[in-house]
Tab-separated table of C-alpha atoms in Angstrom:
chain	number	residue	atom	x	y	z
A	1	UNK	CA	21.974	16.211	54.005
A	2	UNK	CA	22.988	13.303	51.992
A	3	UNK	CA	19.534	12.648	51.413
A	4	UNK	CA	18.499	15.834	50.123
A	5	UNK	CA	21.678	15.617	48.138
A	6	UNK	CA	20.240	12.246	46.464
A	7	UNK	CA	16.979	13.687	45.902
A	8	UNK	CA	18.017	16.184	43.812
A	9	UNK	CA	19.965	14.178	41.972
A	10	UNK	CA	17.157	12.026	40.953
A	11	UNK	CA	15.248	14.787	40.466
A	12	UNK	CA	17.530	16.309	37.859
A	13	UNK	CA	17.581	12.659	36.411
A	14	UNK	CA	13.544	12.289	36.111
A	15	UNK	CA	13.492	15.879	35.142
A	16	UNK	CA	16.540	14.838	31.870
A	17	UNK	CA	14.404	12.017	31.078
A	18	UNK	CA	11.131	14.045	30.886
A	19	UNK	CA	12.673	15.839	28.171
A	20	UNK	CA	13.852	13.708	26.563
A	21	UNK	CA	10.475	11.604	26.164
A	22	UNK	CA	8.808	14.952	25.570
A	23	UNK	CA	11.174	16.118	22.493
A	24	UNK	CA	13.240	13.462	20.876
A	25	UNK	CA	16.654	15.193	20.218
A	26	UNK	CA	16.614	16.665	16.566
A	27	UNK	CA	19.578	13.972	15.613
A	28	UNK	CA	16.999	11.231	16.571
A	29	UNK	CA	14.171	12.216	13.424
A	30	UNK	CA	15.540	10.910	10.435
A	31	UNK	CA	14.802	13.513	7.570
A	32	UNK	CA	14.057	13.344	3.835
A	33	UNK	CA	17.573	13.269	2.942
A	34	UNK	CA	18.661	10.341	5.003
A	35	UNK	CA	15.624	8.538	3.714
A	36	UNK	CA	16.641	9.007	0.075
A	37	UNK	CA	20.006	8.260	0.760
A	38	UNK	CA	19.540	5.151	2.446
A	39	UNK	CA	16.908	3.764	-0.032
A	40	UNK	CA	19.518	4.520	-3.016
A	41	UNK	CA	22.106	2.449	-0.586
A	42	UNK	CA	19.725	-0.186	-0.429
A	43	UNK	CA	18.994	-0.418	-4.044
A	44	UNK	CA	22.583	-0.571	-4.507
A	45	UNK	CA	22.950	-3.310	-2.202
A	46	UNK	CA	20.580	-5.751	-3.800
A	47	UNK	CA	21.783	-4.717	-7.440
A	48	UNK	CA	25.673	-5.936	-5.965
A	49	UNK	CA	24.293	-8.809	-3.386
A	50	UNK	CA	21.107	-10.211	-5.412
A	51	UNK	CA	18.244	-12.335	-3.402
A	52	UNK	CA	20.881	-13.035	-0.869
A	53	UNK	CA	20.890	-9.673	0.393
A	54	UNK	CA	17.386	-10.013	1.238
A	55	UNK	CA	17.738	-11.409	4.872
A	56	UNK	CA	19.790	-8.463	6.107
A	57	UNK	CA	16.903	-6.227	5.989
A	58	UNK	CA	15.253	-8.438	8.409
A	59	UNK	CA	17.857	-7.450	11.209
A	60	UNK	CA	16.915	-5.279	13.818
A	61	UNK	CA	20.472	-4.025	14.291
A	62	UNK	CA	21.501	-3.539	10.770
A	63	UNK	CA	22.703	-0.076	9.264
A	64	UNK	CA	19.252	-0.519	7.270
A	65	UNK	CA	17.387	0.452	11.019
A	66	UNK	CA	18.383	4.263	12.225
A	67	UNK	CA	16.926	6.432	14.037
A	68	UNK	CA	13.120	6.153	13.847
A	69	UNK	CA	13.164	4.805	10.630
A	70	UNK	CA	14.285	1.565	8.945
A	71	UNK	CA	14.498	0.482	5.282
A	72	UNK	CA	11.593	-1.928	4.010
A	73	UNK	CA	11.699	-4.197	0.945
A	74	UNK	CA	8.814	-6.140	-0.972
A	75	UNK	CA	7.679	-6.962	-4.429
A	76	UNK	CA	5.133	-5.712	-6.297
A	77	UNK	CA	4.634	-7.949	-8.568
A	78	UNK	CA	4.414	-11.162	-6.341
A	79	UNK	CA	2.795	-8.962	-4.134
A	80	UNK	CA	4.763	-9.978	-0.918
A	81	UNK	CA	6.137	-8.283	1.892
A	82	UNK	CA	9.554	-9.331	1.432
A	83	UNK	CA	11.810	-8.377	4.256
A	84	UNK	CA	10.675	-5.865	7.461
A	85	UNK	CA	12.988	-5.335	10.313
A	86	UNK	CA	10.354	-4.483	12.668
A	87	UNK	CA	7.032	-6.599	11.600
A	88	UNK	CA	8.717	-10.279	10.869
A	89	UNK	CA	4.853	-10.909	11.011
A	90	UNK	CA	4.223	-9.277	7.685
A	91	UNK	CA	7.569	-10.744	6.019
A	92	UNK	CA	5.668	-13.349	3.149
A	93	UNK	CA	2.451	-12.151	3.718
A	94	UNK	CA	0.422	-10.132	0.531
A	95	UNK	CA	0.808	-6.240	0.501
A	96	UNK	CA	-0.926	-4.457	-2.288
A	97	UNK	CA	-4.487	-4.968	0.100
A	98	UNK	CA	-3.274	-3.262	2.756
A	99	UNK	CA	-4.316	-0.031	3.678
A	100	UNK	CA	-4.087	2.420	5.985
A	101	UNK	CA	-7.177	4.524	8.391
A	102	UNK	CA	-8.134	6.577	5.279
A	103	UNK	CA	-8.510	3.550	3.277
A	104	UNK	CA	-5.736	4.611	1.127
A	105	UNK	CA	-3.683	1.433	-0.076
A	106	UNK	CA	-0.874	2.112	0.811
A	107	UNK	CA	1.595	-0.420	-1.499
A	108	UNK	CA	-0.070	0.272	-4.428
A	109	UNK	CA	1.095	3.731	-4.146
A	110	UNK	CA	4.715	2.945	-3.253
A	111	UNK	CA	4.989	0.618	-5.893
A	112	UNK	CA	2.875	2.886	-8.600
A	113	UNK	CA	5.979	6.036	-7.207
A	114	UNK	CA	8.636	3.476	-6.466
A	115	UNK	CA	8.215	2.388	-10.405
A	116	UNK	CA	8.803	6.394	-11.529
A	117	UNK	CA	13.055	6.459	-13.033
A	118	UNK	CA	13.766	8.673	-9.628
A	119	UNK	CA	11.492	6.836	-7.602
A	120	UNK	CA	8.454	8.729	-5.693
A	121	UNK	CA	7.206	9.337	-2.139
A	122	UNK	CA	4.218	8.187	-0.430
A	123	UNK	CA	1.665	9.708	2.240
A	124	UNK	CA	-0.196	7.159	5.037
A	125	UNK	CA	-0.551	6.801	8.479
A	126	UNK	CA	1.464	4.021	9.786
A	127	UNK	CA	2.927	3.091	13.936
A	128	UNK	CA	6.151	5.296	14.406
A	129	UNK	CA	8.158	3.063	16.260
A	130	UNK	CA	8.344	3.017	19.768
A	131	UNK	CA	4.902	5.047	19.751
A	132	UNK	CA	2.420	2.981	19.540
A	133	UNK	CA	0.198	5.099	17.717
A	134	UNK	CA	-0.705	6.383	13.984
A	135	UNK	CA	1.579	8.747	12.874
A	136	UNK	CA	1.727	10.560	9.063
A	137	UNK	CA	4.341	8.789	7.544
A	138	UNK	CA	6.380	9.830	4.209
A	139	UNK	CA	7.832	7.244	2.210
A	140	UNK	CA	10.689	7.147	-0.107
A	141	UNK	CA	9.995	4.069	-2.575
A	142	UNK	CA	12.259	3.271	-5.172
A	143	UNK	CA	13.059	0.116	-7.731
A	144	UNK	CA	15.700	-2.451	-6.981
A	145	UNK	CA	17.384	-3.826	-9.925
A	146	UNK	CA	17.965	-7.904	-8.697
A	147	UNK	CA	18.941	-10.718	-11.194
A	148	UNK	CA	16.013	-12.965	-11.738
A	149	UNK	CA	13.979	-10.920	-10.383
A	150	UNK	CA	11.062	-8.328	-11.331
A	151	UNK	CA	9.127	-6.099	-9.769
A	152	UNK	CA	11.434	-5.579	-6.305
A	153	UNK	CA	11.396	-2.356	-4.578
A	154	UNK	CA	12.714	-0.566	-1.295
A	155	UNK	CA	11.316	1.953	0.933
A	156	UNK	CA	12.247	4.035	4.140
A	157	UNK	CA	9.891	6.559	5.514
A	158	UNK	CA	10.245	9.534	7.828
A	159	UNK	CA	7.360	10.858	10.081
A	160	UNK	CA	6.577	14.381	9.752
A	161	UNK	CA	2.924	15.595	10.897
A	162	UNK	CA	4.002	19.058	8.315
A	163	UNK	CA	6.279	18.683	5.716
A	164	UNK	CA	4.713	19.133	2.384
A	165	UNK	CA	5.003	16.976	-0.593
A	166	UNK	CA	6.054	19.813	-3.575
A	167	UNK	CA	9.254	19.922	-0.071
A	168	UNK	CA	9.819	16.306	-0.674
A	169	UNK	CA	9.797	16.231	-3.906
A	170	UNK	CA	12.647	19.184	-3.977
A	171	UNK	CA	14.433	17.311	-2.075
A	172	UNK	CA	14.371	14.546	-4.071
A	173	UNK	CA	14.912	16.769	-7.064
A	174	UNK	CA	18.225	18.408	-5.012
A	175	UNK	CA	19.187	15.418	-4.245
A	176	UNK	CA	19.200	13.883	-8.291
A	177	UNK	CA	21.488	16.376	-9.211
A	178	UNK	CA	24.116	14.142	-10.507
A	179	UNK	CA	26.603	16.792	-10.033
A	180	UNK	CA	26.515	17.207	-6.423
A	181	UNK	CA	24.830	13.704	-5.023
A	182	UNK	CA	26.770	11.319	-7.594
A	183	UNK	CA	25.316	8.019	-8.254
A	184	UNK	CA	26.182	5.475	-5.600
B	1	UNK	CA	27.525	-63.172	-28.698
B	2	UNK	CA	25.839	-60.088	-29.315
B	3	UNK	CA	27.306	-57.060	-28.452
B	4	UNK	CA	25.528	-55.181	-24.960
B	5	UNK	CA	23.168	-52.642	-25.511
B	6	UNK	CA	24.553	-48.981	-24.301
B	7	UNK	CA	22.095	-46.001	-23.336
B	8	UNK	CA	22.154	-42.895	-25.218
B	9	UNK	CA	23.316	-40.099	-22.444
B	10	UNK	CA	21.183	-37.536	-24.346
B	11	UNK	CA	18.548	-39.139	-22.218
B	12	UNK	CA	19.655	-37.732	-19.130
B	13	UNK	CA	21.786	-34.568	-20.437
B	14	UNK	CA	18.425	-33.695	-22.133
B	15	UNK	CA	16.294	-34.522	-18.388
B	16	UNK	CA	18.678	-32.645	-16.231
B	17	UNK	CA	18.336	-29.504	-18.813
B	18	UNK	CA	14.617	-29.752	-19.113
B	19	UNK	CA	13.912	-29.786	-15.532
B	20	UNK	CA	16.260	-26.864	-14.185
B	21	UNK	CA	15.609	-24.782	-16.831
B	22	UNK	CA	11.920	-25.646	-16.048
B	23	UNK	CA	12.221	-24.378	-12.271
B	24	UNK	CA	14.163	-22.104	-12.681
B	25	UNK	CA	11.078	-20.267	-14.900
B	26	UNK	CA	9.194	-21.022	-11.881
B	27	UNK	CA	11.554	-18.683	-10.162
B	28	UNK	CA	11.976	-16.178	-12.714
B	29	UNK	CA	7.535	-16.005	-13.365
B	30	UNK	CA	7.303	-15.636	-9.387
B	31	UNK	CA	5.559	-18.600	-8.655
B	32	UNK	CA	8.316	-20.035	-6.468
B	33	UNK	CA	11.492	-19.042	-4.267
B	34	UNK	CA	15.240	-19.931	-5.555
B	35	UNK	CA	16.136	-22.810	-2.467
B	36	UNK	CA	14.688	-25.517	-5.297
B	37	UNK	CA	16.703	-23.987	-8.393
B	38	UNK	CA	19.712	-23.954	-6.313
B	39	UNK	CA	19.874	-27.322	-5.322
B	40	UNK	CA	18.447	-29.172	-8.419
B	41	UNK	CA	20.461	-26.835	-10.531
B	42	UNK	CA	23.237	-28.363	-8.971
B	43	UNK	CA	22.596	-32.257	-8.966
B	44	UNK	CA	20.145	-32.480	-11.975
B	45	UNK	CA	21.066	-29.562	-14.278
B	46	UNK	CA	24.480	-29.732	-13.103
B	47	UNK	CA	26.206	-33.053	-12.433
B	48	UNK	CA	23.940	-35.277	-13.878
B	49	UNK	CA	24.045	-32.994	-16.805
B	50	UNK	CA	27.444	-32.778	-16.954
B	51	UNK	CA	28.321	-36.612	-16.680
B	52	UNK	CA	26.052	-37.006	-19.425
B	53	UNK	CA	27.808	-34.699	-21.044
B	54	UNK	CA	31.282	-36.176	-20.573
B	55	UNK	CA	29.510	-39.816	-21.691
B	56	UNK	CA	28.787	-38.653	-24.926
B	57	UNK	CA	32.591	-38.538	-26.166
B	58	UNK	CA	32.259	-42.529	-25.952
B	59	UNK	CA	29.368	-42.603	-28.679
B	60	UNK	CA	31.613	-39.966	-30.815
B	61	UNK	CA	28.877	-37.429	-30.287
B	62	UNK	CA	30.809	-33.562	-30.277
B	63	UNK	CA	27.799	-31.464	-30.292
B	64	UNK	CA	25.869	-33.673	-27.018
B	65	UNK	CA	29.552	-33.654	-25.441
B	66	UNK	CA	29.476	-30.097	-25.662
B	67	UNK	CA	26.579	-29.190	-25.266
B	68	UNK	CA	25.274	-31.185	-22.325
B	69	UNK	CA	29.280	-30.753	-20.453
B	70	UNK	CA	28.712	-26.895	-21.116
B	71	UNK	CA	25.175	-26.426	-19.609
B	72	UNK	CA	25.806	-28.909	-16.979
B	73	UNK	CA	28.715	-26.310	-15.891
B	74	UNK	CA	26.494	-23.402	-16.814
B	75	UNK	CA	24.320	-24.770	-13.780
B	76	UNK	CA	26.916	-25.709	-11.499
B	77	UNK	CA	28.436	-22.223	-12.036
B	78	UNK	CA	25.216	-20.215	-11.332
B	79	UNK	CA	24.570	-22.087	-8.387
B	80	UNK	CA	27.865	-21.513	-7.091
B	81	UNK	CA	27.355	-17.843	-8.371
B	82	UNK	CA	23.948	-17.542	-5.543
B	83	UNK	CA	25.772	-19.773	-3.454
B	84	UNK	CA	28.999	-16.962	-3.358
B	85	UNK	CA	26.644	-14.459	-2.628
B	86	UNK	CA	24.771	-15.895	-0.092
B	87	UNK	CA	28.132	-16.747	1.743
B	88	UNK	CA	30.014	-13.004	0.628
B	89	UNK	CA	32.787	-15.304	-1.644
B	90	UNK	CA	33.531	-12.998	-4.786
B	91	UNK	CA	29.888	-11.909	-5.303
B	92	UNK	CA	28.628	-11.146	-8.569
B	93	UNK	CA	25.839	-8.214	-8.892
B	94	UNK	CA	23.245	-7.579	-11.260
B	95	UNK	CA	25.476	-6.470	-13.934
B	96	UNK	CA	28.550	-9.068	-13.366
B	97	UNK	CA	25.337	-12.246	-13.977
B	98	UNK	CA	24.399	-10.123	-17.078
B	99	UNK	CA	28.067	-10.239	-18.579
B	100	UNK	CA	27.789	-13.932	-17.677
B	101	UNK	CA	24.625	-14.543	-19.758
B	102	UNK	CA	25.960	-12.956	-22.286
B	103	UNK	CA	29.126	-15.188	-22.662
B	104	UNK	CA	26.474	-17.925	-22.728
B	105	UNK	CA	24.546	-16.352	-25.211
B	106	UNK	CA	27.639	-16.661	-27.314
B	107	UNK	CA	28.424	-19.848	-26.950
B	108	UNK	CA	24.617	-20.790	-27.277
B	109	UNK	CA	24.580	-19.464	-30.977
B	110	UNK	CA	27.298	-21.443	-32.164
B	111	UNK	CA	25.360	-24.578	-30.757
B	112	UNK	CA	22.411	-23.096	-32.575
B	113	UNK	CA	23.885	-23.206	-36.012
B	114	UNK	CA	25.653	-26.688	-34.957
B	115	UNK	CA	21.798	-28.114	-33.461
B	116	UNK	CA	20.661	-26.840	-37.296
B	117	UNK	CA	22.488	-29.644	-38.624
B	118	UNK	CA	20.833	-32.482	-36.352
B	119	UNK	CA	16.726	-32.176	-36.702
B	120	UNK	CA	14.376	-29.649	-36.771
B	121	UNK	CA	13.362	-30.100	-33.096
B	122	UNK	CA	16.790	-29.511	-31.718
B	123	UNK	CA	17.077	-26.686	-33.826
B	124	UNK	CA	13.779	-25.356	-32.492
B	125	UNK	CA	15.081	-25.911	-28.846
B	126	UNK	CA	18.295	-24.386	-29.739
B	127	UNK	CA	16.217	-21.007	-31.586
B	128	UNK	CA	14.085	-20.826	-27.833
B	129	UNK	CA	17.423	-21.062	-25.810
B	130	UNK	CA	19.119	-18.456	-27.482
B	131	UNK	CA	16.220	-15.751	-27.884
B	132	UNK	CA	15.631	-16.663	-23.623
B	133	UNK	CA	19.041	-15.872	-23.730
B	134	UNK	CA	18.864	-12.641	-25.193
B	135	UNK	CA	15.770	-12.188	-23.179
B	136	UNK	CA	17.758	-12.661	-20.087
B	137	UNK	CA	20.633	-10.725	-21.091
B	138	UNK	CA	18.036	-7.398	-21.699
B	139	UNK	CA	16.662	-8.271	-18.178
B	140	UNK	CA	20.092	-7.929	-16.330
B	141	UNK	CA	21.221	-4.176	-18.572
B	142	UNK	CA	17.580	-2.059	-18.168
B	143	UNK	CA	14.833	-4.158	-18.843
B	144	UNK	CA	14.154	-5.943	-15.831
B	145	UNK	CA	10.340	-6.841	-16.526
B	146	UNK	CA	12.175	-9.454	-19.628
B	147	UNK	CA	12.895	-11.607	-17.040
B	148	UNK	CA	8.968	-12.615	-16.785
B	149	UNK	CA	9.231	-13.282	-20.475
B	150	UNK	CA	11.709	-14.813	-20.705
B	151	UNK	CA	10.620	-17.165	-17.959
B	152	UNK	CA	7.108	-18.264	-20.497
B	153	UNK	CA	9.867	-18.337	-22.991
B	154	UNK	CA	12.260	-21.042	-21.645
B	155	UNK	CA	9.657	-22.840	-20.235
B	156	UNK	CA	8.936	-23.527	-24.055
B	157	UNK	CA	12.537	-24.476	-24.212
B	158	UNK	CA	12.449	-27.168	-21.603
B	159	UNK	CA	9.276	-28.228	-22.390
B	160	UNK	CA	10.494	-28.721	-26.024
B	161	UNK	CA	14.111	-30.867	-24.767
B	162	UNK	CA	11.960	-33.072	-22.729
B	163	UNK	CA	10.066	-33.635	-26.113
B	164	UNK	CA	13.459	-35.370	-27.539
B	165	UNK	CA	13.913	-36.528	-24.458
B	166	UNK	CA	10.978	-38.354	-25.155
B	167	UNK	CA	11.408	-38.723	-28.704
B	168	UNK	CA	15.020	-41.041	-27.919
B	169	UNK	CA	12.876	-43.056	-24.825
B	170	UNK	CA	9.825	-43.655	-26.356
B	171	UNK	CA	11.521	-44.999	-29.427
B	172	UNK	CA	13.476	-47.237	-28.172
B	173	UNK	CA	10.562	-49.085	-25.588
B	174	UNK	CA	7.931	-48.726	-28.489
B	175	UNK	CA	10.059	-49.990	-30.846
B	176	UNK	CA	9.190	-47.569	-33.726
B	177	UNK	CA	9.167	-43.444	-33.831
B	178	UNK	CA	6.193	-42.144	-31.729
B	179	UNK	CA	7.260	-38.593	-31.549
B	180	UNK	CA	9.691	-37.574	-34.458
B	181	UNK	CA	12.210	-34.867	-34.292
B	182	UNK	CA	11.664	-33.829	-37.999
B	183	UNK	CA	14.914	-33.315	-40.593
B	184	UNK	CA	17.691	-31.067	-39.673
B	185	UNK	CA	17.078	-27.568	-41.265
B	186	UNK	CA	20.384	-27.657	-42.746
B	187	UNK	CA	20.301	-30.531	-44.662
């Protein structure tokens, strides 16, 4: 009896987990908003903190990591991958060559969207993490304003196999509405 | 017995200014990190700058007192300025370094008309200083592509205090003007 009783518990525990791994919880996708709103906060950030604030997007643990996604910054006109929290192998290495399965190069079109006043967004195929596989990404790229500095930009993507760019951009055009998303 | 030969502190105040201003172009054209600017800014630009500075009240010299005590504290300040930030002690953002620069800029124009009085090659350095100045001061309120201009710009600037740098050493071990500084534009 207490066997059965223990099988079915771990059976109701395999079968939770199976779920789970089969459909991430909705809370667990970061959207379009949170992307925009965490690349403005980042922006932000390095206007206040400078260069210094450079290392904290290197932590794995920061508030720039959440849910799948995770804030990114380089510079486009050194052409360097400036801080990653999940590829430390890419941190210092050159950028604007890189480019995804379609052979679309990938920073040249964050910076060329990231250099637009609002900022822009970006379509590639890029590992979602924890998957292990190419996934359509969406990225958010925008300019960061740091002293001494030119040419700096952040990014956060979200992965969406059908959301529609004229979707992002209304988003992003929602979202510069100055009257209900004040500036940070 | 004759009386001992003193050095002119220009020499150094002039070294110190030419260097870190030198790197920190490095910096600012993006062909190197800040760690160097940071620390040279504050021995070379800084302190050494600054005692020069502070030597130059012996030889009755106001402007070089000024001058070199002022920049050598301009370094030592912006240094400690990274250094605050770094360490989250009352950090300064984009906009709180611009205001800064432009309290230099002030003080670097009445220097400017003062340097106009002295030769024509320390009122040339003074003229580069203040329009990297301005330069800088665009960079930091909405024109943050300056800062690569200004970088060219006060490279010209260091390059040109080394030059009377130069002009004070070279004199003295040649024993005769090799490089002259030209008459003061305001004679």
């Amino acid at each position: 009896m207490k066997f059965v009783r223990m099988a079915g518990l771990l059976g109701l525990v395999l079968a939770c987990g199976a779920a789970r791994a089969a459909a991430p919880a909705e809370s667990e996708v970061a959207n379009a908003e949170e992307a925009i709103t965490k690349v403005r906060a980042a922006a932000r950030f390095l206007h206040d903190k400078g260069s210094s604030a450079y290392s904290d997007f290197n932590q794995k643990d920061s508030k720039w990591v959440w849910k799948d996604s995770y804030v990114f910054v380089y510079d486009c006109r050194k052409d360097r991958m400036i801080a990653h929290p999940l590829r430390p192998d890419l941190v210092g290495k050159p950028i604007l060559q890189v480019t995804d399965n379609s052979g679309k190069y990938i920073f040249k079109e964050l910076c060329k969207a990231g250099s637009e006043p609002r900022g822009g967004w970006v379509e590639y195929s890029w590992p979602k993490p924890g998957a292990g596989r190419l996934s359509r990404k969406v990225s958010y790229a925008l300019a960061a304003d740091v002293s001494f500095a030119a040419g700096i930009q952040v990014s956060a993507g979200i992965y969406d196999e059908n959301i529609t760019m004229p979707e992002l951009n209304k988003v992003l055009e929602k979202m510069s509405d100055p009257a209900k998303y004040p500036a940070l | 017995m004759a009386e001992q030969k003193l050095g002119n502190p220009a020499v150094v105040g002039l070294a110190g200014f030419g260097l870190t201003t030198m790197v920190l172009q490095f910096h600012n054209v993006g062909w190197m990190g800040l760690g160097p600017v940071v620390w040279l800014g504050l021995i070379f630009g800084g302190l050494a700058q600054m005692i020069a500075g502070l030597q130059e009240m012996k030889s009755g010299n106001n402007f070089g007192y000024c001058a070199f005590t002022g920049y050598g504290c301009f370094w030592i300040a912006l240094v400690l300025l990274l250094l605050g930030n770094h360490y989250n002690i009352y950090t300064s953002s984009k906009t709180d370094v611009g205001w800064f620069l432009v309290a230099w800029t002030m003080f670097t124009v009445i220097l400017w008309i003062g340097s106009m009085r002295v030769s024509s090659a320390l009122a040339l350095t003074f003229t580069l200083l203040l329009v990297g100045f301005v330069l800088l001061d665009l960079a930091h309120f909405g024109y943050p592509d300056l800062t690569v201009v200004a970088g060219y710009e006060l490279m010209v600037t260091a390059a040109m205090a080394w030059y009377i740098m130069a002009h004070l050493i070279y004199a003295d071990l040649f024993g005769r003007d090799v490089l002259p500084v030209g008459k003061p534009w305001i004679a």
